[in-house]
CSV table of C-alpha atoms in Angstrom, one decimal:
chain,number,residue,atom,x,y,z
J,1,UNK,CA,-0.2,0.1,0.3
J,2,UNK,CA,2.0,2.8,-0.9
J,3,UNK,CA,2.1,6.5,1.6
J,4,UNK,CA,-0.6,9.2,1.0
J,5,UNK,CA,1.2,12.8,0.3
J,6,UNK,CA,1.0,14.0,4.1
J,7,UNK,CA,2.6,10.4,5.6
J,8,UNK,CA,5.5,10.7,2.3
J,9,UNK,CA,6.1,13.9,3.5
J,10,UNK,CA,6.3,13.1,7.3
J,11,UNK,CA,8.5,10.5,6.6
J,12,UNK,CA,10.9,12.6,4.8
J,13,UNK,CA,11.3,15.1,6.9
J,14,UNK,CA,11.9,12.8,10.0
J,15,UNK,CA,14.9,10.9,7.3
J,16,UNK,CA,16.6,14.5,6.9
J,17,UNK,CA,16.3,15.2,10.8
J,18,UNK,CA,17.8,12.1,11.9
J,19,UNK,CA,20.5,12.7,9.0
J,20,UNK,CA,21.3,15.5,11.2
J,21,UNK,CA,21.4,14.1,13.9
J,22,UNK,CA,22.8,11.3,13.4
J,23,UNK,CA,26.5,13.8,12.2
J,24,UNK,CA,25.7,15.0,15.7
J,25,UNK,CA,26.0,11.4,17.9
J,26,UNK,CA,29.1,10.9,15.4
J,27,UNK,CA,30.6,13.8,16.9
J,28,UNK,CA,30.1,13.9,19.9
J,29,UNK,CA,31.0,10.3,20.3
J,30,UNK,CA,34.0,10.9,18.8
J,31,UNK,CA,35.6,13.6,21.2
J,32,UNK,CA,34.4,11.3,24.0
J,33,UNK,CA,37.2,8.2,24.0
J,34,UNK,CA,40.4,9.4,22.7
J,35,UNK,CA,43.6,6.4,23.1
J,36,UNK,CA,46.3,7.2,24.5
J,37,UNK,CA,49.1,5.5,22.8
J,38,UNK,CA,51.3,5.0,25.9
J,39,UNK,CA,48.0,3.0,27.6
J,40,UNK,CA,48.4,1.1,24.3
J,41,UNK,CA,51.7,0.5,24.6
J,42,UNK,CA,52.3,-0.3,27.9
J,43,UNK,CA,48.3,-2.7,26.8
J,44,UNK,CA,50.2,-4.6,24.3
J,45,UNK,CA,54.0,-4.9,26.3
J,46,UNK,CA,50.9,-6.8,29.3
J,47,UNK,CA,49.7,-9.2,26.8
J,48,UNK,CA,53.2,-10.6,25.2
J,49,UNK,CA,54.4,-10.5,28.7
J,50,UNK,CA,51.6,-12.5,29.8
J,51,UNK,CA,52.0,-14.6,26.4
J,52,UNK,CA,55.3,-15.5,27.4
J,53,UNK,CA,54.9,-16.2,30.7
J,54,UNK,CA,51.6,-18.2,29.1
J,55,UNK,CA,54.3,-19.8,27.0
J,56,UNK,CA,56.1,-20.9,29.9
J,57,UNK,CA,53.3,-22.6,32.2
J,58,UNK,CA,53.1,-25.4,29.6
J,59,UNK,CA,56.9,-25.3,29.4
J,60,UNK,CA,56.8,-26.3,33.1
J,61,UNK,CA,54.0,-28.6,33.6
J,62,UNK,CA,56.0,-30.9,33.1
J,63,UNK,CA,58.5,-30.8,35.8
J,64,UNK,CA,56.0,-29.1,38.7
J,65,UNK,CA,53.1,-28.8,37.6
J,66,UNK,CA,51.8,-26.3,40.8
J,67,UNK,CA,53.9,-23.3,39.4
J,68,UNK,CA,52.5,-24.0,36.2
J,69,UNK,CA,49.6,-23.1,37.1
J,70,UNK,CA,50.6,-19.9,38.9
J,71,UNK,CA,52.6,-18.8,36.4
J,72,UNK,CA,49.4,-19.5,33.3
J,73,UNK,CA,46.6,-17.9,36.1
J,74,UNK,CA,49.7,-15.0,36.1
J,75,UNK,CA,50.7,-15.0,32.4
J,76,UNK,CA,46.6,-14.5,31.8
J,77,UNK,CA,45.6,-12.3,34.8
J,78,UNK,CA,48.1,-10.4,32.4
J,79,UNK,CA,47.2,-10.1,30.2
J,80,UNK,CA,43.9,-9.6,30.8
J,81,UNK,CA,44.6,-6.3,32.7
J,82,UNK,CA,47.0,-5.6,29.5
J,83,UNK,CA,43.8,-5.1,26.8
J,84,UNK,CA,42.0,-3.1,29.0
J,85,UNK,CA,45.1,-1.0,29.9
J,86,UNK,CA,45.4,-0.2,25.9
J,87,UNK,CA,41.3,0.2,25.5
J,88,UNK,CA,41.1,2.8,28.5
J,89,UNK,CA,40.6,6.0,27.2
J,90,UNK,CA,43.7,8.9,27.7
J,91,UNK,CA,43.9,10.7,30.7
J,92,UNK,CA,43.6,14.3,28.6
J,93,UNK,CA,41.3,15.9,28.1
J,94,UNK,CA,38.8,15.5,25.3
J,95,UNK,CA,39.3,17.8,22.2
J,96,UNK,CA,36.8,20.6,21.9
J,97,UNK,CA,34.1,21.7,19.7
J,98,UNK,CA,34.8,23.0,16.6
J,99,UNK,CA,33.0,25.8,16.4
J,100,UNK,CA,30.2,26.1,13.8
J,101,UNK,CA,29.7,22.6,14.0
J,102,UNK,CA,26.5,20.8,13.9
J,103,UNK,CA,26.5,21.0,17.5
J,104,UNK,CA,27.5,24.3,18.6
J,105,UNK,CA,24.0,24.8,16.2
J,106,UNK,CA,21.6,23.5,18.2
J,107,UNK,CA,19.1,26.0,20.2
J,108,UNK,CA,18.5,25.8,24.0
J,109,UNK,CA,15.8,24.0,23.2
J,110,UNK,CA,16.9,21.4,21.0
J,111,UNK,CA,18.6,19.8,23.5
J,112,UNK,CA,16.3,19.6,26.7
J,113,UNK,CA,13.7,17.4,24.6
J,114,UNK,CA,13.7,14.5,23.0
J,115,UNK,CA,13.7,13.4,18.6
J,116,UNK,CA,10.1,11.7,19.1
J,117,UNK,CA,9.1,14.6,21.4
J,118,UNK,CA,9.9,16.9,18.4
J,119,UNK,CA,8.5,14.9,16.2
J,120,UNK,CA,5.1,14.2,18.8
J,121,UNK,CA,4.7,18.6,18.4
J,122,UNK,CA,5.7,19.0,15.5
J,123,UNK,CA,2.6,15.6,13.7
J,124,UNK,CA,0.3,17.6,16.6
J,125,UNK,CA,1.0,21.1,14.9
J,126,UNK,CA,0.7,19.6,11.1
J,127,UNK,CA,-2.6,18.8,12.2
J,128,UNK,CA,-3.7,21.8,14.5
J,129,UNK,CA,-3.8,23.6,10.5
């Protein structure tokens, strides 16, 4: 069943609004998490050390099982800490918004109402005349 003209216009407007808001979401999410090269390097080194400890634990298995298990568990822990450290955001300031970006062009009232609230308000205005 095809859409009526009014429904098609509403759908087109919703698509334009979504594309505009999607750019805002992408811009906002990139500023929150910046990877630190120092953390990435230390995390990669810890992962390598942990992998070496696991391999050493496997090599120790035939001589001393208890020591092999302890070394293996410590190696796994080092790898886990390394991965967590590598993906943790850096301790710097988040980049500031670029002047003229869509996030700075919003009016203060636009941020307080959700997307669906604004769309419902527009729909009500259209229905009233």
